[in-house]
Amino acid sequence: RHASPRAIFDEHESAVRTYCRKFPAVFSRALGHRIWDEEGREYIDFLSGAGALNYGHNHPVIKRQVIEYLEQDGITHSMDMHTQAKRDFMQALVDVILKPRKLDYRIQFTGPTGSNAVEGALKIVRKVTGRASVIAFTNGFHGMSLGALAATGTAMKRAGAGLPLAHVTRMPFDGYFGEGRDTLEYVEALLDDPGSGVELPAAFILETVQGEGGVIAASTGWLQRLQALARRKGILLIVDDIQAGCGRTGTFFSFEEAGLSPDVVTLSKSIGGMGLPMALVLVKRELDVQQPGEHSGTFRGNNLAFVAARAALSFWADPLFEKELQLRCALVDERLRGIARQEGAKGCTPRGRGLLRGLTWADPGVAGRVSQAAFQRGLIAETSGAHGHVLKVMPPLTIDVEALQKGLDLLADAIQAAHA
Ligand code: PMP
């Protein structure tokens, strides 16, 4: 028989990691926006696997395809060989996502984590330009392997590396100097000045909405001016869409609203459809300089993930999917603004874009208390930001409106409790 979740938690206390400590329950089942613990308690999931579960848990369409594939003895692992599942996924990505958006990219699969896609992207821009460094931004998060970590801002994440993390120049992200002060003027001035000591980088790497760094959204204008600056200087543009992509901001790519045309895009998390590990780099055709084997990996190409991924992409073939997604984005926006108004003097501000949203308060401790109070009420919502001062609101994109409202009600209730 199962020991009680509490007993297991206590027993493993020294071994368990972040989420286990924050959400002390043993989870056993999940469907759509709902997740149940072993004792049958139901929670609404506003964490969505930190962006890996944009289509919710066990989406019936995706799950069915995966089960059928296994029932037909479909290939699960094939190293890097070309398989039907891989070909079908690539075709779907081109036909359903890239072509309608007039984007022309080569698809480079990488090891199955986002970090590995970032490593792949960093190697590509270095090889293309022959330059060593990249410019990354304050509060950016790009992964935990050494190259991706070097591009990451958060001190806590960097602390474990034990080495100087080289070849990254950090620049201020949009809004870093406060409202009305343009950080790109600063970036441009340093790049223009031969006395600044800032070397010409191979690329800018950024998230259009910084997820882990505290749900900080760059404005459309800032993104467009960054791209223009990159073009003017011959600097490549890498958009890390691992968390903000796959529909999270209301469009498939997070850079669509700004109309960007990044040279390199990294995707992971929800590209795998139902939380199956998968990552890839999209690279403009003329920049596809890597030789076969230059960025290899045993799990470069998980066929189950390809099957799930293709099923998920099929949703995007129906224009209604994006329309309905945007209705949910509008609903969340309205509710978060309402909550912030009600918070009055507590200085509560909504952040982010689409369904990658957050709330932050003048008192940085509030977000953590809200997360705990939400958990007690049956809502899973995580904090983010360098001080854990931002409460993240990331429901599945496919959540029905009623459940979305209920989750937001629980959130409003948890906020009141956190102040009590
Ligand atoms: N880039 C971004 C923007 C991310 O949010 C993450 C994961 N939080 C990563 C890269 C790294 O992905 P992974 O954890 O799969 O290595």
PDB file of N, CA and C in Angstrom, residues 20 34 36 112 119 137 153 189 212 234 238 282 284 288 314 325 337 354 384 403 420:
ATOM      1  N   CYS A  20       8.782  19.789  -5.255  1.00  0.00           N
ATOM      2  CA  CYS A  20       8.336  18.893  -4.189  1.00  0.00           C
ATOM      3  C   CYS A  20       8.188  19.653  -2.881  1.00  0.00           C
ATOM      4  N   ARG A  34      -6.481  19.573 -14.943  1.00  0.00           N
ATOM      5  CA  ARG A  34      -6.616  19.041 -13.593  1.00  0.00           C
ATOM      6  C   ARG A  34      -5.514  18.041 -13.264  1.00  0.00           C
ATOM      7  N   TRP A  36      -4.402  15.375  -9.902  1.00  0.00           N
ATOM      8  CA  TRP A  36      -4.861  14.812  -8.626  1.00  0.00           C
ATOM      9  C   TRP A  36      -3.683  14.265  -7.842  1.00  0.00           C
ATOM     10  N   PRO A 112      17.239  16.405 -26.041  1.00  0.00           N
ATOM     11  CA  PRO A 112      15.828  16.671 -25.789  1.00  0.00           C
ATOM     12  C   PRO A 112      15.508  17.767 -24.775  1.00  0.00           C
ATOM     13  N   GLU A 119      22.357  25.419 -26.518  1.00  0.00           N
ATOM     14  CA  GLU A 119      23.763  25.144 -26.849  1.00  0.00           C
ATOM     15  C   GLU A 119      23.932  25.054 -28.366  1.00  0.00           C
ATOM     16  N   PHE A 137      20.588  39.080 -21.907  1.00  0.00           N
ATOM     17  CA  PHE A 137      19.963  40.186 -21.183  1.00  0.00           C
ATOM     18  C   PHE A 137      19.741  39.882 -19.700  1.00  0.00           C
ATOM     19  N   GLY A 153      20.803  35.081 -16.520  1.00  0.00           N
ATOM     20  CA  GLY A 153      21.130  36.177 -15.612  1.00  0.00           C
ATOM     21  C   GLY A 153      21.144  35.811 -14.136  1.00  0.00           C
ATOM     22  N   ALA A 189      24.872  52.522 -27.812  1.00  0.00           N
ATOM     23  CA  ALA A 189      26.003  53.409 -27.530  1.00  0.00           C
ATOM     24  C   ALA A 189      27.263  52.591 -27.234  1.00  0.00           C
ATOM     25  N   GLU A 212      11.288  32.553 -16.536  1.00  0.00           N
ATOM     26  CA  GLU A 212      11.887  32.284 -15.221  1.00  0.00           C
ATOM     27  C   GLU A 212      12.345  33.570 -14.539  1.00  0.00           C
ATOM     28  N   GLY A 234      25.128  43.702 -38.179  1.00  0.00           N
ATOM     29  CA  GLY A 234      25.535  42.360 -38.599  1.00  0.00           C
ATOM     30  C   GLY A 234      25.582  41.368 -37.447  1.00  0.00           C
ATOM     31  N   ILE A 238      18.879  35.544 -31.948  1.00  0.00           N
ATOM     32  CA  ILE A 238      18.336  34.257 -31.480  1.00  0.00           C
ATOM     33  C   ILE A 238      17.149  34.553 -30.574  1.00  0.00           C
ATOM     34  N   LEU A 282      15.488  26.167 -34.957  1.00  0.00           N
ATOM     35  CA  LEU A 282      15.118  26.589 -36.306  1.00  0.00           C
ATOM     36  C   LEU A 282      16.178  27.574 -36.762  1.00  0.00           C
ATOM     37  N   LYS A 284      17.732  29.875 -40.120  1.00  0.00           N
ATOM     38  CA  LYS A 284      17.522  30.355 -41.487  1.00  0.00           C
ATOM     39  C   LYS A 284      18.399  29.552 -42.439  1.00  0.00           C
ATOM     40  N   ASP A 288      22.495  27.668 -42.117  1.00  0.00           N
ATOM     41  CA  ASP A 288      22.534  26.261 -41.705  1.00  0.00           C
ATOM     42  C   ASP A 288      23.902  25.667 -42.035  1.00  0.00           C
ATOM     43  N   SER A 314      -1.406  19.796 -35.203  1.00  0.00           N
ATOM     44  CA  SER A 314      -2.627  19.730 -36.024  1.00  0.00           C
ATOM     45  C   SER A 314      -3.703  20.676 -35.485  1.00  0.00           C
ATOM     46  N   LEU A 325      -7.884  30.802 -28.253  1.00  0.00           N
ATOM     47  CA  LEU A 325      -6.757  31.060 -27.367  1.00  0.00           C
ATOM     48  C   LEU A 325      -6.713  32.549 -27.017  1.00  0.00           C
ATOM     49  N   ARG A 337      -6.070  42.449 -14.317  1.00  0.00           N
ATOM     50  CA  ARG A 337      -6.175  43.898 -14.098  1.00  0.00           C
ATOM     51  C   ARG A 337      -7.170  44.196 -12.980  1.00  0.00           C
ATOM     52  N   GLY A 354      -0.235  37.381 -23.191  1.00  0.00           N
ATOM     53  CA  GLY A 354      -0.950  36.151 -23.550  1.00  0.00           C
ATOM     54  C   GLY A 354      -1.287  35.348 -22.316  1.00  0.00           C
ATOM     55  N   SER A 384       8.193  33.123  -9.776  1.00  0.00           N
ATOM     56  CA  SER A 384       9.401  33.251 -10.586  1.00  0.00           C
ATOM     57  C   SER A 384      10.070  34.580 -10.275  1.00  0.00           C
ATOM     58  N   ALA A 403     -13.370  26.597 -16.204  1.00  0.00           N
ATOM     59  CA  ALA A 403     -12.276  26.198 -15.310  1.00  0.00           C
ATOM     60  C   ALA A 403     -11.276  27.342 -15.141  1.00  0.00           C
ATOM     61  N   ALA A 420      -3.879  38.067   4.875  1.00  0.00           N
ATOM     62  CA  ALA A 420      -4.537  38.001   6.186  1.00  0.00           C
ATOM     63  C   ALA A 420      -3.521  37.771   7.308  1.00  0.00           C
TER      64      ALA A 420
END
